[in-house]
């Protein structure tokens, strides 16, 4: 949003809570956060205070939300999105342009481009591709704008701890920033957009204003409620029958400088007929060389984020590089001949599921009576995952097992608890670091925290950008849709 608005000549100030690099002191603020429901490691591991935020460490995978996510689904939530998927299409397209992916192929076009016959059609299973950004780190992707655009100001180590409003008015006149040494600074603006992550957005909105008042939105019953995260799980082990065909269908693709990952998902028809959630699957190819690949990736990422450090190039890193030389030949051949990734898979193939999480009021963030070093209450997140989630995961997994077998592609040995749709399978599931909800959008304040234009109910100029506004989540990575929504808000702010 900041890039888009400043390129239009609008003056934008970005207040970044962390520094330009990852710093232990800034990151330590997350360690105090707690969970009291289903385990939520992403509360600590999936949040980053630094310029570019989590984009410094994500893979850059983009997936549009399916149209069904925006439609009424009473079995998922009593409230649906107050907009259609068609409304977001133009903003998805603009997001691709901004992120350097103007020519993404999809479905049959990509299968044709790589000269592979697509998977057999099925009433309940559909194939699709996710696309990956070439440069996923936004601080690096937009480095030129950050350095030279005179309409864009960026302040680091500037955590916002409080909002300032005009007394008796719903207008936010500025935000208070507190530095490490306890000093506070007031930053004024005509429009204030909270884009500091689902957890921090909720915590900030729950605070009293600088005048000690409780703004009207603090009393909104949905503020801090309806927390969602995708539910991930290892579903079973795969043994290919037709190895060549299996790899042709499910190995990653490189085409036109863009990386694509083939996946499978549950059809809208099946979701509606059986009252199921959105869910997708992909295959993880395990290799004896995984640790070596991880070592090299970590070394490269550390150098890119924090600069060259002598200790990064350790003996372990050099050893990893030498170990990978033995697959350089087949890897190069697979890429040059087929534009595909070579998956050794000598450690087996695992089916991984990513399920939608139906929002529940009880899934919520609460303030504790303890404070962090900035004087803000430490939060506790009660992540509630409905047991019915396992019904969706089990049905889809059994569909996939039969689909793979009937197509002579592979045998799939499912986890026994998953196959039986036992609620105990939830103990084997984990979060996806995809924090969503708690400031959801709705047509009325009785059903959500922000309106369809992302303006906080009860305010005239306070907005929320990010996955916090999602009423429901689908199964897809939330970042692409969050960006699309943000660009829509960017249009409205630019017009003002």
Coordinates of C-alpha atoms in Angstrom, one line a residue:
X1 CA 0.0 0.0 0.0
X2 CA 2.8 2.4 0.9
X3 CA 4.6 1.8 -2.4
X4 CA 1.4 2.1 -4.4
X5 CA 0.2 5.3 -2.7
X6 CA 3.7 7.0 -2.8
X7 CA 4.0 6.2 -6.5
X8 CA 0.8 8.1 -7.0
X9 CA 2.4 11.1 -5.3
X10 CA 0.5 10.7 -2.0
X11 CA 2.7 11.3 1.1
X12 CA 3.0 8.2 3.2
X13 CA 4.8 7.5 6.5
X14 CA 5.6 3.9 7.4
X15 CA 6.2 3.2 11.1
X16 CA 8.1 -0.1 11.5
X17 CA 8.3 -1.6 15.0
X18 CA 11.6 -3.3 14.3
X19 CA 14.9 -2.4 12.7
X20 CA 16.2 -2.8 9.2
X21 CA 17.6 -6.2 10.2
X22 CA 16.5 -8.9 12.5
X23 CA 17.4 -7.9 16.1
X24 CA 17.1 -10.1 19.1
X25 CA 15.9 -7.3 21.3
X26 CA 13.0 -6.4 19.0
X27 CA 12.1 -10.0 18.4
X28 CA 12.1 -10.8 22.1
X29 CA 8.7 -9.0 22.4
X30 CA 7.0 -11.9 20.8
X31 CA 8.4 -14.5 23.3
X32 CA 6.1 -13.3 26.0
X33 CA 2.9 -14.0 24.1
X34 CA 1.0 -17.1 25.3
X35 CA -1.5 -19.6 24.0
X36 CA -4.1 -21.4 26.1
X37 CA -6.0 -23.5 23.6
X38 CA -4.6 -25.6 20.8
X39 CA -0.8 -25.2 20.5
X40 CA 0.1 -22.1 18.4
X41 CA 3.9 -22.1 17.9
X42 CA 3.5 -19.5 15.1
X43 CA 2.7 -17.0 17.9
X44 CA 6.5 -16.9 18.5
X45 CA 8.0 -18.4 15.3
X46 CA 5.8 -16.8 12.7
X47 CA 6.1 -13.1 13.5
X48 CA 9.0 -10.8 12.8
X49 CA 9.7 -7.2 13.8
X50 CA 11.9 -5.8 11.0
X51 CA 11.5 -3.8 7.8
X52 CA 9.6 -6.2 5.5
X53 CA 8.2 -8.2 8.3
X54 CA 7.5 -11.8 7.7
X55 CA 8.3 -11.4 4.0
X56 CA 11.9 -11.7 5.0
X57 CA 11.3 -15.4 5.8
X58 CA 8.3 -16.7 3.8
X59 CA 8.6 -18.5 0.5
X60 CA 6.6 -16.0 -1.5
X61 CA 3.8 -18.4 -2.5
X62 CA 0.7 -16.8 -4.0
X63 CA -2.7 -18.4 -4.2
X64 CA -6.0 -16.6 -4.9
X65 CA -9.0 -17.4 -2.6
X66 CA -11.5 -19.5 -4.4
X67 CA -14.9 -17.9 -5.2
X68 CA -16.7 -20.2 -2.8
X69 CA -14.8 -18.5 0.1
X70 CA -16.7 -15.2 -0.6
X71 CA -20.1 -16.8 -0.9
X72 CA -22.6 -17.6 1.8
X73 CA -21.7 -20.9 3.6
X74 CA -23.8 -21.2 6.7
X75 CA -22.1 -24.4 7.8
X76 CA -18.8 -22.5 8.0
X77 CA -19.8 -19.1 9.3
X78 CA -23.0 -17.1 9.9
X79 CA -21.3 -14.1 8.2
X80 CA -19.9 -14.1 4.7
X81 CA -17.6 -11.7 2.9
X82 CA -19.4 -8.4 2.1
X83 CA -17.8 -8.5 -1.4
X84 CA -17.5 -10.9 -4.3
X85 CA -14.4 -12.6 -5.6
X86 CA -15.0 -10.7 -8.9
X87 CA -14.5 -7.4 -7.0
X88 CA -10.9 -8.5 -6.1
X89 CA -9.9 -9.7 -9.5
X90 CA -8.5 -6.4 -10.6
X91 CA -6.5 -6.1 -7.4
X92 CA -5.1 -9.6 -7.7
X93 CA -3.9 -8.5 -11.2
X94 CA -2.4 -5.3 -9.9
X95 CA -0.7 -7.2 -7.1
X96 CA 1.0 -9.6 -9.6
X97 CA 2.3 -6.6 -11.5
X98 CA 3.7 -5.0 -8.4
X99 CA 5.3 -8.2 -7.3
X100 CA 6.9 -8.9 -10.7
X101 CA 4.6 -11.7 -11.9
X102 CA 2.7 -10.2 -14.8
X103 CA 2.5 -13.4 -16.9
X104 CA 1.3 -16.2 -14.6
X105 CA -0.2 -19.2 -16.3
X106 CA -2.9 -21.4 -14.7
X107 CA -4.5 -24.8 -15.2
X108 CA -4.7 -26.1 -18.7
X109 CA -2.5 -23.4 -20.1
X110 CA 0.4 -24.4 -17.9
X111 CA 0.0 -28.1 -18.4
X112 CA 0.0 -27.4 -22.2
X113 CA 3.1 -25.2 -21.8
X114 CA 5.1 -28.0 -20.1
X115 CA 3.7 -30.7 -22.4
X116 CA 2.1 -32.8 -19.7
X117 CA -1.3 -34.4 -19.8
X118 CA -3.2 -32.9 -16.8
X119 CA -4.6 -35.1 -14.0
X120 CA -7.8 -37.1 -14.7
X121 CA -11.0 -35.1 -14.0
X122 CA -12.9 -35.9 -10.8
X123 CA -16.2 -34.7 -9.3
X124 CA -14.7 -33.8 -5.9
X125 CA -11.0 -33.2 -6.6
X126 CA -9.5 -30.4 -8.7
X127 CA -5.9 -29.7 -9.6
X128 CA -4.3 -26.2 -9.5
X129 CA -1.0 -24.4 -9.3
X130 CA 0.4 -21.9 -6.8
X131 CA 2.9 -19.4 -8.1
X132 CA 6.0 -18.1 -6.3
X133 CA 7.5 -14.6 -6.3
X134 CA 11.1 -14.4 -7.5
X135 CA 12.0 -11.9 -4.8
X136 CA 9.7 -12.6 -1.7
X137 CA 11.5 -10.0 0.6
X138 CA 9.5 -6.8 0.1
X139 CA 12.2 -4.7 1.7
X140 CA 14.5 -5.8 -1.1
X141 CA 11.9 -5.9 -3.8
X142 CA 11.0 -2.3 -3.2
X143 CA 14.5 -1.1 -2.1
X144 CA 14.6 1.6 -4.8
X145 CA 11.3 3.1 -3.7
X146 CA 12.4 3.0 0.0
X147 CA 15.6 4.7 -0.8
X148 CA 14.5 7.4 -3.3
X149 CA 10.8 8.1 -3.3
X150 CA 10.5 11.5 -1.7
X151 CA 6.8 10.9 -0.9
X152 CA 7.6 7.8 1.2
X153 CA 9.1 8.1 4.7
X154 CA 10.1 5.0 6.6
X155 CA 11.0 5.1 10.3
X156 CA 12.4 1.9 11.9
X157 CA 12.4 1.0 15.6
X158 CA 9.1 2.9 15.9
X159 CA 6.6 0.7 17.6
X160 CA 3.1 2.3 17.9
X161 CA 1.7 1.9 21.4
X162 CA -1.4 4.1 21.4
X163 CA -3.8 6.0 19.2
X164 CA -4.7 9.7 19.7
X165 CA -8.3 10.8 19.0
X166 CA -10.0 14.1 19.1
X167 CA -12.0 14.3 22.3
X168 CA -15.6 13.4 21.7
X169 CA -14.8 12.5 18.1
X170 CA -14.2 9.3 16.2
X171 CA -11.4 10.8 14.3
X172 CA -7.8 9.5 14.9
X173 CA -5.4 12.4 14.8
X174 CA -2.2 10.5 15.2
X175 CA -0.3 7.6 16.8
X176 CA 2.1 7.5 19.7
X177 CA 5.5 5.8 19.2
X178 CA 7.6 4.7 22.1
X179 CA 11.4 4.2 21.7
X180 CA 13.5 1.7 23.6
X181 CA 14.6 4.3 26.2
X182 CA 11.0 5.1 27.0
X183 CA 10.6 8.4 25.0
X184 CA 7.3 8.9 23.2
X185 CA 6.7 10.7 19.9
X186 CA 3.4 11.7 18.4
X187 CA 3.1 11.1 14.6
X188 CA 0.1 12.8 13.0
X189 CA -1.7 11.8 9.8
X190 CA -5.0 12.4 8.0
X191 CA -5.5 8.7 7.6
X192 CA -4.2 5.9 9.8
X193 CA -3.9 2.3 8.5
X194 CA -3.0 -0.5 10.9
X195 CA -1.0 -3.1 9.0
X196 CA 1.1 -4.5 11.8
X197 CA -0.2 -8.1 11.8
X198 CA -3.3 -9.8 13.2
X199 CA -2.1 -10.1 16.8
X200 CA -0.7 -6.6 17.1
X201 CA -3.6 -4.9 15.3
X202 CA -6.0 -6.5 17.8
X203 CA -3.9 -5.5 20.8
X204 CA -3.6 -1.9 19.6
X205 CA -7.3 -1.5 18.9
X206 CA -8.1 -2.8 22.4
X207 CA -6.0 0.0 24.1
X208 CA -7.3 3.2 25.6
X209 CA -6.5 6.3 23.6
X210 CA -3.8 8.7 24.8
X211 CA -6.6 10.7 26.5
X212 CA -7.4 7.7 28.6
X213 CA -10.7 7.1 26.8
X214 CA -12.2 3.9 25.5
X215 CA -13.1 4.5 21.8
X216 CA -16.4 2.9 20.6
X217 CA -14.7 0.1 18.7
X218 CA -13.3 -1.3 22.0
X219 CA -16.8 -2.4 22.8
X220 CA -17.3 -4.2 19.5
X221 CA -18.2 -7.8 20.4
X222 CA -16.1 -9.2 17.5
X223 CA -12.9 -7.3 18.3
X224 CA -10.4 -10.0 19.4
X225 CA -12.7 -12.8 18.5
X226 CA -12.9 -15.2 15.6
X227 CA -9.1 -15.9 15.5
X228 CA -8.2 -18.3 12.6
X229 CA -5.1 -20.1 11.4
X230 CA -5.0 -22.8 8.8
X231 CA -4.8 -26.4 10.1
X232 CA -2.0 -28.4 8.7
X233 CA -1.2 -32.1 9.0
X234 CA 0.8 -34.9 7.7
X235 CA -1.8 -37.3 6.3
X236 CA 0.1 -40.4 5.2
X237 CA 2.9 -42.0 3.2
X238 CA 2.9 -42.3 -0.6
X239 CA 4.3 -45.1 -2.7
X240 CA 4.3 -44.2 -6.4
X241 CA 3.0 -46.9 -8.8
X242 CA 3.7 -45.1 -12.0
X243 CA 6.8 -43.1 -10.9
X244 CA 7.3 -41.1 -14.0
X245 CA 3.6 -40.1 -14.3
X246 CA 3.5 -39.2 -10.6
X247 CA 6.5 -36.9 -10.8
X248 CA 5.2 -35.3 -14.0
X249 CA 2.1 -34.4 -12.2
X250 CA 3.4 -33.3 -8.8
X251 CA 7.0 -32.1 -9.2
X252 CA 7.5 -28.3 -9.1
X253 CA 7.5 -26.5 -12.4
X254 CA 9.8 -23.7 -13.7
X255 CA 8.3 -21.9 -16.6
X256 CA 9.0 -18.3 -17.9
X257 CA 11.2 -17.7 -14.8
X258 CA 8.3 -18.4 -12.5
X259 CA 8.1 -21.4 -10.1
X260 CA 4.8 -23.2 -9.7
X261 CA 3.7 -25.9 -7.3
X262 CA 1.0 -28.4 -8.4
X263 CA -1.6 -29.1 -5.8
X264 CA -5.0 -30.8 -5.3
X265 CA -8.1 -29.3 -3.7
X266 CA -11.7 -30.2 -2.7
X267 CA -14.2 -29.0 -5.2
X268 CA -16.8 -26.4 -4.4
X269 CA -19.5 -28.9 -5.3
X270 CA -18.3 -31.3 -2.7
X271 CA -18.0 -28.6 0.0
X272 CA -21.6 -27.6 -0.6
X273 CA -23.1 -31.1 -0.9
X274 CA -21.3 -32.4 2.2
X275 CA -21.1 -29.2 4.3
X276 CA -17.3 -29.4 4.3
X277 CA -14.5 -26.8 4.6
X278 CA -12.0 -25.7 1.9
X279 CA -8.9 -27.9 1.9
X280 CA -5.9 -28.6 -0.3
X281 CA -3.0 -31.1 -0.5
X282 CA 0.5 -31.3 -1.8
X283 CA 3.3 -33.8 -1.7
X284 CA 6.5 -33.5 0.3
X285 CA 9.5 -35.3 -1.2
X286 CA 11.8 -36.4 1.5
X287 CA 15.5 -36.8 0.7
X288 CA 18.6 -37.9 2.6
X289 CA 20.1 -34.6 1.4
X290 CA 17.4 -32.4 3.1
X291 CA 19.6 -31.3 5.9
X292 CA 22.3 -30.2 3.4
X293 CA 19.7 -28.2 1.4
X294 CA 18.4 -26.6 4.7
X295 CA 22.0 -25.6 5.7
X296 CA 22.6 -23.9 2.4
X297 CA 19.3 -22.1 2.4
X298 CA 19.7 -20.9 5.9
X299 CA 23.2 -19.6 5.1
X300 CA 22.0 -17.8 2.0
X301 CA 19.0 -16.3 3.8
X302 CA 21.1 -15.1 6.7
X303 CA 23.6 -13.4 4.3
X304 CA 20.7 -11.7 2.4
X305 CA 18.9 -10.5 5.6
X306 CA 21.8 -9.6 7.9
X307 CA 24.8 -9.3 5.6
X308 CA 27.9 -11.5 5.4
X309 CA 29.1 -13.0 8.6
X310 CA 32.2 -15.2 8.7
X311 CA 30.6 -17.8 11.0
X312 CA 27.8 -18.4 8.4
X313 CA 30.3 -20.1 6.1
X314 CA 31.0 -23.0 8.4
X315 CA 32.4 -26.5 7.8
X316 CA 28.8 -27.8 7.9
X317 CA 27.8 -25.4 5.1
X318 CA 30.8 -26.4 2.9
X319 CA 30.1 -30.1 3.6
X320 CA 26.5 -29.5 2.5
X321 CA 27.6 -28.0 -0.8
X322 CA 29.9 -30.9 -1.5
X323 CA 27.1 -33.4 -0.7
X324 CA 24.8 -31.8 -3.2
X325 CA 27.2 -32.1 -6.0
X326 CA 26.3 -35.7 -6.6
X327 CA 22.8 -34.9 -7.7
X328 CA 23.8 -31.8 -9.7
X329 CA 23.8 -33.9 -13.0
X330 CA 20.3 -35.3 -12.8
X331 CA 19.0 -32.1 -11.3
X332 CA 20.3 -30.1 -14.2
X333 CA 19.0 -32.5 -16.7
X334 CA 15.5 -32.5 -15.2
X335 CA 15.4 -28.7 -15.2
X336 CA 16.9 -28.2 -18.7
X337 CA 14.9 -30.9 -20.4
X338 CA 11.5 -30.6 -18.6
X339 CA 11.6 -27.3 -16.7
X340 CA 10.9 -29.4 -13.5
X341 CA 12.5 -29.8 -10.1
X342 CA 14.4 -33.1 -9.6
X343 CA 13.0 -34.7 -6.4
X344 CA 15.3 -37.5 -5.1
X345 CA 12.6 -38.7 -2.7
X346 CA 14.9 -41.5 -1.3
X347 CA 13.4 -40.6 2.1
X348 CA 9.8 -41.2 1.1
X349 CA 6.9 -39.1 -0.1
X350 CA 4.4 -37.6 2.4
X351 CA 1.0 -36.2 1.8
X352 CA 0.5 -32.8 3.5
X353 CA -3.0 -31.3 4.1
X354 CA -3.9 -27.6 4.7
X355 CA -7.5 -27.1 5.9
X356 CA -9.6 -24.1 6.3
X357 CA -10.4 -23.2 9.9
X358 CA -14.1 -22.3 10.6
X359 CA -14.2 -19.1 12.7
X360 CA -15.5 -19.5 16.3
X361 CA -16.3 -16.7 18.7
X362 CA -14.5 -18.6 21.5
X363 CA -11.2 -18.6 19.4
X364 CA -10.0 -15.3 20.7
X365 CA -7.2 -13.1 22.0
X366 CA -7.2 -11.9 25.6
X367 CA -5.1 -9.4 27.5
X368 CA -3.3 -10.5 30.6
X369 CA -2.6 -8.3 33.6
X370 CA 1.1 -8.3 32.8
X371 CA 2.9 -5.8 30.5
X372 CA 5.9 -5.9 28.2
X373 CA 8.7 -3.4 28.1
X374 CA 6.6 -1.0 25.9
X375 CA 3.9 -0.9 28.6
X376 CA 1.5 -3.0 26.4
X377 CA -0.5 -5.9 27.9
X378 CA 1.0 -9.4 27.1
X379 CA -1.5 -11.3 25.1
X380 CA -2.9 -14.8 25.4
X381 CA -4.4 -16.5 22.3
X382 CA -7.0 -19.2 22.8
X383 CA -7.0 -21.0 19.4
X384 CA -10.1 -23.2 19.1
X385 CA -10.3 -25.7 16.2
X386 CA -13.7 -27.3 15.8
X387 CA -13.6 -31.1 15.9
X388 CA -15.6 -31.1 12.6
X389 CA -12.4 -30.0 10.9
X390 CA -11.2 -33.6 11.0
X391 CA -14.3 -34.7 9.1
X392 CA -13.2 -32.5 6.2
X393 CA -9.6 -33.7 6.4
X394 CA -10.6 -37.4 6.6
X395 CA -13.1 -37.2 3.7
X396 CA -10.5 -35.5 1.5
X397 CA -7.7 -37.8 2.4
X398 CA -9.8 -40.9 1.6
X399 CA -10.8 -39.3 -1.7
X400 CA -7.2 -38.8 -2.6
X401 CA -6.2 -42.3 -1.6
X402 CA -8.9 -43.7 -4.0
X403 CA -8.1 -41.2 -6.7
X404 CA -4.4 -42.0 -6.7
X405 CA -5.0 -45.7 -6.7
X406 CA -7.7 -45.7 -9.4
X407 CA -5.4 -43.6 -11.6
X408 CA -2.6 -46.1 -11.1
X409 CA -0.5 -43.2 -9.8
X410 CA 0.3 -44.3 -6.2
X411 CA -0.7 -46.1 -3.1
X412 CA -1.4 -43.9 -0.1
X413 CA -1.2 -45.3 3.5
X414 CA -3.3 -42.9 5.6
X415 CA -2.8 -42.1 9.3
X416 CA -5.3 -44.5 11.1
X417 CA -6.8 -41.7 13.2
X418 CA -7.3 -39.5 10.2
X419 CA -8.9 -42.4 8.2
X420 CA -11.3 -43.0 11.1
X421 CA -12.1 -39.2 11.4
X422 CA -11.2 -39.4 15.1
X423 CA -11.2 -36.1 16.9
X424 CA -7.9 -37.1 18.5
X425 CA -6.2 -36.5 15.1
X426 CA -6.3 -32.8 15.9
X427 CA -3.4 -33.5 18.3
X428 CA -1.3 -34.3 15.3
X429 CA -2.2 -31.1 13.5
X430 CA -0.3 -27.8 13.6
X431 CA -0.7 -24.2 12.7
X432 CA 0.5 -22.6 9.5
X433 CA 1.7 -19.2 10.8
X434 CA -1.3 -17.7 9.0
X435 CA -2.9 -15.5 11.6
X436 CA -6.3 -14.2 10.5
X437 CA -9.5 -12.7 11.9
X438 CA -10.3 -10.8 15.1
X439 CA -11.0 -7.5 13.2
X440 CA -13.2 -9.1 10.6
X441 CA -15.1 -7.1 7.9
X442 CA -18.9 -7.1 7.8
X443 CA -21.8 -5.0 6.5
X444 CA -22.7 -4.0 10.0
X445 CA -20.9 -3.4 13.4
X446 CA -23.0 -6.1 15.0
X447 CA -21.2 -8.7 12.8
X448 CA -17.7 -7.3 12.4
X449 CA -15.0 -4.7 13.3
X450 CA -14.4 -3.0 10.0
X451 CA -16.8 -2.2 7.1
X452 CA -16.4 -3.4 3.5
X453 CA -14.0 -0.5 2.9
X454 CA -11.8 -1.7 5.8
X455 CA -12.7 1.3 8.0
X456 CA -13.1 0.6 11.7
X457 CA -16.7 0.9 12.7
X458 CA -17.0 4.0 14.9
X459 CA -14.1 5.8 13.2
X460 CA -14.0 8.2 10.4
X461 CA -10.3 7.7 9.3
X462 CA -8.9 4.5 11.0
X463 CA -8.4 1.5 8.7
X464 CA -7.2 -2.1 9.0
X465 CA -5.1 -3.8 6.3
X466 CA -4.1 -7.5 6.4
X467 CA -5.6 -10.9 7.2
X468 CA -7.1 -9.6 10.4
X469 CA -10.1 -8.5 8.4
X470 CA -10.9 -11.9 6.9
X471 CA -14.4 -13.2 7.9
X472 CA -13.5 -16.7 6.7
X473 CA -10.1 -18.1 5.5
X474 CA -10.4 -20.7 2.8
X475 CA -7.3 -22.9 2.6
X476 CA -5.0 -20.6 0.7
X477 CA -2.0 -18.6 1.9
X478 CA -3.6 -15.3 3.1
X479 CA -0.9 -12.9 1.9
X480 CA -2.0 -12.5 -1.7
X481 CA -5.6 -11.7 -0.7
X482 CA -4.4 -9.3 2.0
X483 CA -2.4 -7.5 -0.6
X484 CA -5.4 -7.3 -3.0
X485 CA -7.6 -5.9 -0.3
X486 CA -4.9 -3.4 0.6
X487 CA -4.7 -2.2 -3.0
X488 CA -8.4 -1.6 -3.0
X489 CA -8.0 0.5 0.2
X490 CA -5.1 2.3 -1.5
X491 CA -7.5 3.3 -4.3
X492 CA -10.0 4.7 -1.9
X493 CA -7.3 6.6 0.1
X494 CA -5.8 8.0 -3.1
X495 CA -9.2 9.3 -4.1
X496 CA -9.5 11.2 -0.8

